[in-house]
Tab-separated table of C-alpha atoms in Angstrom:
chain	number	residue	atom	x	y	z
A	1	MET	CA	33.995	-95.509	8.519
A	2	LYS	CA	36.203	-93.024	10.114
A	3	GLU	CA	37.678	-92.209	6.822
A	4	GLU	CA	34.669	-91.557	5.380
A	5	GLU	CA	33.510	-89.505	8.230
A	6	LYS	CA	36.617	-87.419	7.785
A	7	GLN	CA	35.748	-86.950	4.237
A	8	ASN	CA	32.240	-85.853	4.832
A	9	LYS	CA	33.514	-83.285	7.429
A	10	LYS	CA	35.500	-81.981	5.071
A	11	THR	CA	33.090	-81.455	2.602
A	12	VAL	CA	30.780	-79.536	4.853
A	13	PRO	CA	31.557	-75.937	4.186
A	14	MET	CA	32.023	-73.734	7.739
A	15	LYS	CA	29.969	-70.800	6.584
A	16	GLY	CA	30.390	-68.907	9.928
A	17	LYS	CA	34.114	-68.760	10.333
A	18	SER	CA	34.770	-68.174	6.732
A	19	ALA	CA	32.442	-65.032	7.079
A	20	MET	CA	34.177	-64.201	10.007
A	21	LYS	CA	37.326	-64.178	7.765
A	22	LYS	CA	36.435	-61.204	5.812
A	23	ARG	CA	37.369	-58.019	6.397
A	24	TRP	CA	34.164	-56.148	6.242
A	25	VAL	CA	32.345	-58.059	8.662
A	26	TYR	CA	33.579	-56.573	11.751
A	27	PRO	CA	32.833	-52.792	10.611
A	28	ALA	CA	29.351	-53.665	9.515
A	29	VAL	CA	28.514	-55.111	12.789
A	30	TYR	CA	29.957	-52.026	14.570
A	31	LEU	CA	28.272	-49.922	12.413
A	32	SER	CA	25.121	-51.769	12.981
A	33	PHE	CA	25.267	-51.252	16.455
A	34	ALA	CA	25.775	-47.779	16.343
A	35	ALA	CA	23.383	-47.248	14.121
A	36	VAL	CA	21.004	-48.563	16.893
A	37	ILE	CA	22.587	-47.006	19.593
A	38	LEU	CA	22.179	-43.720	17.959
A	39	THR	CA	18.472	-44.093	17.095
A	40	SER	CA	17.881	-44.928	20.632
A	41	VAL	CA	19.554	-41.514	21.769
A	42	LEU	CA	17.692	-39.478	19.080
A	43	TRP	CA	14.108	-41.186	20.335
A	44	TYR	CA	14.650	-40.330	23.644
A	45	GLN	CA	15.715	-36.862	23.192
A	46	ASN	CA	12.751	-36.570	21.005
A	47	ASP	CA	10.467	-37.964	23.379
A	48	ALA	CA	11.504	-35.669	26.237
A	49	LYS	CA	11.544	-32.627	24.269
A	50	ASN	CA	8.057	-33.680	23.721
A	51	THR	CA	6.941	-33.877	27.270
A	52	GLU	CA	8.604	-30.638	28.057
A	53	ASN	CA	6.972	-28.748	25.412
A	54	ASN	CA	3.470	-30.251	26.572
A	55	ASN	CA	4.205	-28.540	29.957
A	56	THR	CA	5.030	-25.318	28.841
A	57	PRO	CA	2.278	-22.322	28.842
A	58	ASP	CA	2.409	-22.046	25.037
A	59	SER	CA	0.575	-25.311	24.901
A	60	ALA	CA	-3.043	-25.407	23.654
A	61	LEU	CA	-3.647	-27.887	26.078
A	62	GLU	CA	-3.855	-27.675	30.201
A	63	ASP	CA	-2.779	-30.770	32.310
A	64	ASN	CA	-6.129	-32.062	32.525
A	65	GLY	CA	-6.300	-31.919	28.992
A	66	ALA	CA	-8.828	-29.189	28.320
A	67	ALA	CA	-8.372	-26.731	25.424
A	68	VAL	CA	-7.611	-23.281	25.978
A	69	PRO	CA	-7.306	-20.299	23.342
A	70	VAL	CA	-3.816	-19.867	22.258
A	71	SER	CA	-4.262	-16.110	21.996
A	72	LEU	CA	-4.459	-16.176	25.593
A	73	THR	CA	-0.909	-17.556	25.947
A	74	LYS	CA	1.007	-14.919	23.860
A	75	GLU	CA	1.769	-11.044	24.566
A	76	VAL	CA	-0.323	-8.730	23.478
A	77	PHE	CA	-0.091	-4.822	23.467
A	78	GLN	CA	-0.646	-3.046	26.932
A	79	MET	CA	-0.725	0.754	27.803
A	80	PRO	CA	2.624	1.760	27.374
A	81	VAL	CA	2.534	3.117	31.652
A	82	ALA	CA	3.383	1.754	34.849
A	83	GLU	CA	0.253	2.845	36.257
A	84	PRO	CA	-2.546	3.092	33.803
A	85	GLU	CA	-5.308	3.841	35.787
A	86	ALA	CA	-3.733	7.127	36.584
A	87	ILE	CA	-3.222	7.867	32.768
A	88	GLU	CA	-5.679	10.005	30.010
A	89	VAL	CA	-5.207	10.332	26.875
A	90	VAL	CA	-5.109	14.171	26.066
A	91	LYS	CA	-4.666	13.744	22.364
A	92	ASP	CA	-6.075	11.097	19.714
A	93	PHE	CA	-4.411	9.876	16.682
A	94	PHE	CA	-5.638	11.910	13.815
A	95	SER	CA	-7.774	9.890	11.680
A	96	PRO	CA	-9.000	10.421	8.188
A	97	GLU	CA	-12.534	8.848	8.515
A	98	ALA	CA	-13.163	11.094	12.249
A	99	PRO	CA	-15.628	13.768	12.439
A	100	ALA	CA	-14.241	17.227	11.623
A	101	GLN	CA	-14.346	18.141	15.199
A	102	GLU	CA	-12.246	15.455	16.582
A	103	GLN	CA	-9.732	15.522	13.564
A	104	GLU	CA	-9.279	19.396	14.537
A	105	ALA	CA	-8.651	18.485	18.104
A	106	ALA	CA	-5.958	15.907	17.064
A	107	LEU	CA	-3.712	18.871	15.380
A	108	VAL	CA	-0.571	19.765	16.817
A	109	PHE	CA	0.406	23.633	16.457
A	110	TYR	CA	3.931	23.814	15.636
A	111	ASN	CA	6.165	26.931	13.897
A	112	ASN	CA	2.612	28.212	12.538
A	113	ILE	CA	2.054	25.065	10.997
A	114	TYR	CA	-0.798	22.376	12.024
A	115	TYR	CA	0.272	18.707	12.041
A	116	GLN	CA	-1.412	15.584	11.764
A	117	ASN	CA	-1.009	13.691	15.069
A	118	ARG	CA	0.517	10.298	14.211
A	119	GLY	CA	-0.181	8.671	17.728
A	120	ILE	CA	-1.537	9.616	20.672
A	121	ASP	CA	-0.526	11.666	23.769
A	122	LEU	CA	-0.780	10.522	27.582
A	123	ALA	CA	-0.847	12.534	30.733
A	124	THR	CA	-1.539	12.531	34.460
A	125	ALA	CA	-4.520	14.878	35.301
A	126	ASP	CA	-2.341	16.797	37.822
A	127	ASN	CA	0.385	17.156	35.481
A	128	LYS	CA	3.047	15.245	36.950
A	129	ALA	CA	6.132	13.168	35.477
A	130	PHE	CA	5.436	9.160	34.948
A	131	ASP	CA	7.758	6.117	34.102
A	132	VAL	CA	7.224	5.152	30.210
A	133	THR	CA	6.818	1.226	29.538
A	134	ALA	CA	7.570	-0.997	27.232
A	135	ALA	CA	3.809	-1.714	25.581
A	136	LEU	CA	5.260	-4.976	24.071
A	137	SER	CA	8.606	-7.102	24.475
A	138	GLY	CA	11.202	-6.137	22.037
A	139	ASN	CA	14.390	-5.090	20.618
A	140	VAL	CA	15.415	-1.332	21.052
A	141	VAL	CA	16.703	0.085	17.909
A	142	LYS	CA	16.514	3.549	18.292
A	143	VAL	CA	17.740	6.208	21.331
A	144	ALA	CA	18.405	9.651	20.501
A	145	LYS	CA	17.495	13.033	21.820
A	146	ASP	CA	15.388	15.026	19.268
A	147	PRO	CA	15.788	19.074	19.524
A	148	ALA	CA	11.987	19.214	19.174
A	149	LEU	CA	10.631	15.701	20.352
A	150	GLY	CA	12.852	15.361	23.420
A	151	PHE	CA	14.135	11.805	24.148
A	152	VAL	CA	13.102	9.432	21.618
A	153	VAL	CA	12.858	5.553	22.074
A	154	GLU	CA	11.581	3.037	19.403
A	155	VAL	CA	11.353	-0.612	19.799
A	156	GLU	CA	11.497	-3.141	17.174
A	157	HIS	CA	8.982	-6.415	17.360
A	158	ASP	CA	7.753	-9.009	14.603
A	159	LYS	CA	5.767	-8.566	11.359
A	160	GLY	CA	7.485	-5.156	10.902
A	161	VAL	CA	5.522	-3.696	13.898
A	162	VAL	CA	7.549	-0.948	15.405
A	163	THR	CA	6.728	1.081	18.566
A	164	HIS	CA	7.569	4.877	19.299
A	165	TYR	CA	8.107	6.497	22.124
A	166	SER	CA	8.577	10.511	22.800
A	167	SER	CA	8.636	13.483	24.740
A	168	LEU	CA	10.901	11.866	27.311
A	169	ALA	CA	12.690	14.057	29.527
A	170	SER	CA	15.507	10.986	30.347
A	171	VAL	CA	15.689	7.508	29.368
A	172	SER	CA	16.436	4.235	31.095
A	173	VAL	CA	17.536	1.959	28.122
A	174	LYS	CA	20.505	2.109	25.224
A	175	GLN	CA	20.199	1.027	21.487
A	176	GLY	CA	20.535	-2.794	21.122
A	177	ASP	CA	18.784	-3.630	24.326
A	178	GLN	CA	16.230	-6.766	24.638
A	179	VAL	CA	13.597	-5.293	26.904
A	180	LYS	CA	10.413	-7.104	28.300
A	181	GLN	CA	7.029	-5.920	28.549
A	182	GLY	CA	6.341	-3.522	31.256
A	183	ALA	CA	10.377	-2.681	31.380
A	184	VAL	CA	10.748	1.267	32.269
A	185	LEU	CA	12.013	2.973	29.305
A	186	GLY	CA	12.077	6.596	30.402
A	187	GLN	CA	10.163	8.831	32.289
A	188	ALA	CA	7.459	11.570	30.208
A	189	GLY	CA	8.526	15.070	29.612
A	190	GLU	CA	7.639	18.312	27.989
A	191	ASN	CA	8.860	19.036	24.455
A	192	ALA	CA	9.285	21.894	22.276
A	193	TYR	CA	6.810	20.647	19.213
A	194	ASP	CA	3.924	20.294	21.231
A	195	THR	CA	3.899	22.955	24.407
A	196	ASP	CA	0.410	22.944	24.874
A	197	ALA	CA	0.415	19.149	26.018
A	198	LYS	CA	2.916	19.785	28.674
A	199	ILE	CA	4.503	16.908	30.654
A	200	HIS	CA	3.280	14.161	28.486
A	201	ALA	CA	4.722	10.721	26.616
A	202	HIS	CA	3.976	10.623	23.135
A	203	PHE	CA	3.128	6.809	21.775
A	204	GLU	CA	3.014	5.679	18.668
A	205	VAL	CA	2.313	2.373	16.512
A	206	ARG	CA	3.957	1.817	13.192
A	207	LYS	CA	3.528	-1.001	11.081
A	208	ASP	CA	5.821	-0.974	7.820
A	209	GLY	CA	6.858	2.336	8.763
A	210	GLU	CA	3.414	3.710	8.399
A	211	ALA	CA	1.629	4.785	11.722
A	212	VAL	CA	-1.813	3.225	12.585
A	213	ASP	CA	-4.102	4.107	15.704
A	214	PRO	CA	-2.863	2.863	18.777
A	215	VAL	CA	-5.806	1.967	20.110
A	216	MET	CA	-6.225	-0.578	17.471
A	217	ALA	CA	-3.308	-2.273	19.471
A	218	TRP	CA	-4.790	-2.435	22.640
A	219	ASP	CA	-4.892	-6.305	23.829
A	220	GLN	CA	-3.839	-7.325	20.368
A	221	SER	CA	-0.901	-9.439	19.602
A	222	VAL	CA	1.660	-8.606	17.143
A	223	ALA	CA	0.321	-11.073	14.783
A	224	GLN	CA	-3.419	-9.988	14.901
A	225	LEU	CA	-2.627	-6.396	14.799
A	226	ALA	CA	-0.391	-6.816	11.609
A	227	THR	CA	-3.268	-8.890	9.878
A	228	ALA	CA	-5.780	-6.524	10.911
A	229	VAL	CA	-3.533	-3.617	9.654
A	230	ASP	CA	-2.775	-5.374	6.007
A	231	ASP	CA	-6.683	-6.352	5.373
A	232	SER	CA	-7.399	-2.442	6.117
A	233	ARG	CA	-4.926	-1.292	3.687
A	234	LYS	CA	-6.582	-3.966	1.039
A	235	GLU	CA	-10.170	-2.498	1.718
A	236	MET	CA	-8.747	0.785	1.052
A	237	LYS	CA	-6.887	-0.183	-1.780
A	238	LYS	CA	-10.126	-1.732	-3.090
A	239	ALA	CA	-11.957	1.297	-2.748
A	240	GLU	CA	-9.658	3.588	-4.339
A	241	GLU	CA	-9.244	1.029	-7.433
A	242	LYS	CA	-13.192	1.219	-7.238
A	243	LYS	CA	-13.502	5.059	-7.206
A	244	ALA	CA	-10.716	5.026	-9.711
A	245	ALA	CA	-12.369	3.109	-12.062
A	246	GLU	CA	-15.757	5.085	-11.512
A	247	GLU	CA	-14.275	8.253	-12.496
A	248	GLN	CA	-12.860	6.964	-15.836
A	249	LYS	CA	-15.747	5.529	-16.617
A	250	LYS	CA	-17.989	8.643	-15.808
A	251	ALA	CA	-15.057	10.402	-17.998
A	252	GLU	CA	-15.365	8.049	-20.688
A	253	ASP	CA	-19.219	8.114	-20.768
A	254	LYS	CA	-19.030	12.109	-20.855
A	255	LYS	CA	-16.395	12.348	-23.650
A	256	PRO	CA	-18.737	11.010	-26.373
A	257	ALA	CA	-21.691	13.112	-25.281
A	258	GLU	CA	-19.490	15.925	-25.845
A	259	GLU	CA	-18.481	14.886	-29.245
A	260	LYS	CA	-22.166	14.509	-30.545
A	261	LYS	CA	-22.703	17.545	-29.549
A	262	GLN	CA	-20.118	19.240	-31.261
A	263	ALA	CA	-20.077	17.391	-34.522
A	264	PRO	CA	-23.936	18.619	-35.406
A	265	LYS	CA	-21.798	22.490	-34.757
A	266	ALA	CA	-19.275	21.503	-36.988
A	267	GLU	CA	-21.944	20.172	-39.530
A	268	ASP	CA	-23.973	23.283	-39.319
A	269	LYS	CA	-21.098	25.919	-39.594
A	270	GLY	CA	-19.758	23.919	-42.712
A	271	SER	CA	-22.893	23.994	-44.202
A	272	LYS	CA	-23.309	27.469	-43.051
A	273	ASP	CA	-20.051	27.998	-44.961
A	274	THR	CA	-21.057	26.213	-47.974
A	275	LYS	CA	-24.441	28.162	-48.334
A	276	ASP	CA	-22.626	31.445	-47.883
A	277	THR	CA	-19.922	30.359	-50.936
A	278	LYS	CA	-22.712	29.285	-52.762
A	279	ASP	CA	-24.850	32.279	-52.091
A	280	SER	CA	-22.204	34.313	-52.954
A	281	LYS	CA	-20.807	32.305	-56.246
A	282	ASP	CA	-25.049	32.132	-57.074
A	283	THR	CA	-24.875	36.440	-56.622
A	284	LYS	CA	-21.224	36.560	-58.296
A	285	ASP	CA	-22.557	34.610	-61.252
A	286	THR	CA	-26.065	36.706	-61.294
A	287	LYS	CA	-23.914	39.909	-61.233
A	288	ASP	CA	-22.024	38.691	-63.970
A	289	MET	CA	-24.917	37.649	-66.212
A	290	LYS	CA	-26.660	40.884	-65.397
A	291	ASP	CA	-23.209	42.859	-66.412
A	292	THR	CA	-22.880	40.654	-69.441
A	293	LYS	CA	-26.531	41.207	-70.105
A	294	ASP	CA	-26.283	44.881	-69.494
A	295	GLY	CA	-23.532	44.840	-71.913
A	296	LYS	CA	-25.050	43.273	-74.699
A	297	ASP	CA	-28.132	45.312	-74.253
A	298	ALA	CA	-25.687	48.334	-74.379
A	299	ASN	CA	-24.064	46.882	-77.339
A	300	ARG	CA	-27.361	46.233	-79.179
A	301	GLU	CA	-28.567	50.128	-78.652
A	302	GLN	CA	-25.412	51.646	-79.852
A	303	GLU	CA	-25.498	49.280	-82.940
A	304	SER	CA	-29.301	50.461	-83.266
A	305	SER	CA	-28.088	54.196	-82.770
A	306	SER	CA	-25.395	53.928	-85.366
A	307	GLN	CA	-27.479	52.187	-87.848
A	308	SER	CA	-30.207	54.691	-87.121
A	309	ALA	CA	-27.454	57.673	-87.644
A	310	GLU	CA	-26.929	55.971	-90.960
A	311	ASP	CA	-30.135	55.634	-92.297
A	312	THR	CA	-31.063	59.054	-90.914
A	313	ASN	CA	-27.851	60.844	-92.746
A	314	ALA	CA	-28.716	58.453	-95.943
A	315	PRO	CA	-31.933	59.871	-97.244
A	316	ALA	CA	-30.409	63.407	-96.615
A	317	ALA	CA	-27.657	62.453	-98.885
A	318	ASP	CA	-30.294	61.728	-101.420
A	319	ASP	CA	-32.288	64.739	-100.978
A	320	SER	CA	-29.271	66.825	-101.273
A	321	GLY	CA	-28.449	64.922	-105.104
A	322	ALA	CA	-32.306	65.731	-106.131
A	323	ASN	CA	-32.183	69.516	-105.451
A	324	GLU	CA	-28.626	69.494	-107.058
């Protein structure tokens, strides 16, 4: 019995031990544990990040779960001055759609030439200097002194939007600075370009290098302003294309009418020329026929005269012979 039991024990394979003896087992087990640990760490970090994001002001939900407008959590354009209540707009943006009187008021006279105002001019009622601030957070891409405009500062934002500040007597930033909304950029002053405005600040908003009315930007985010400008440009383009198509259609409709008017004249002229030619030819033929007839009649008369003369002479000869 003992020998049979020994034989039976020998015939039963030890799967666990034999598997552990293989070289790839330990690395596989190690990698499995490492994968489990890494997955747990990533899951924990992701869960913590989501929790943090839900607590930020940019979330569309408040702490109690009530929905709030996302636009209220984003930065919008503000008047580029420290004290807006003490500032007034002394010159508006030149708009092609504005009445003639408003357009005239939005012109700048410089070097005996009138220029369209591409922004707005801000000043105080008592003509005093004031701080000019960033209308929106962004990156300062230009700080320079222009002989006509004074100090110039330009701040770049998203969506191709740039804010321009000029007629500054001094500046408080340098190129490459990151400025927040409301940060002081400089102080308003006078410039040679618009002496009538005296102490003021010139402010422009540009989209893709083209100036737009800053009034459009008030209380608008960069995305909202960019969308509004793009929509306005599309409408203007459609209107221009429609106008061009209408003018082309009018020109095409007018062209056949002119051709129809000219066609009869050409035919009449040709008919007249043909008639004149025919009349001339008929006159010439008639004249030739008349000349020919006259010639024949003359020949006949001449022949008759000759014959008469011969007839007259013949009896005379006979008479002479008879007398003889």
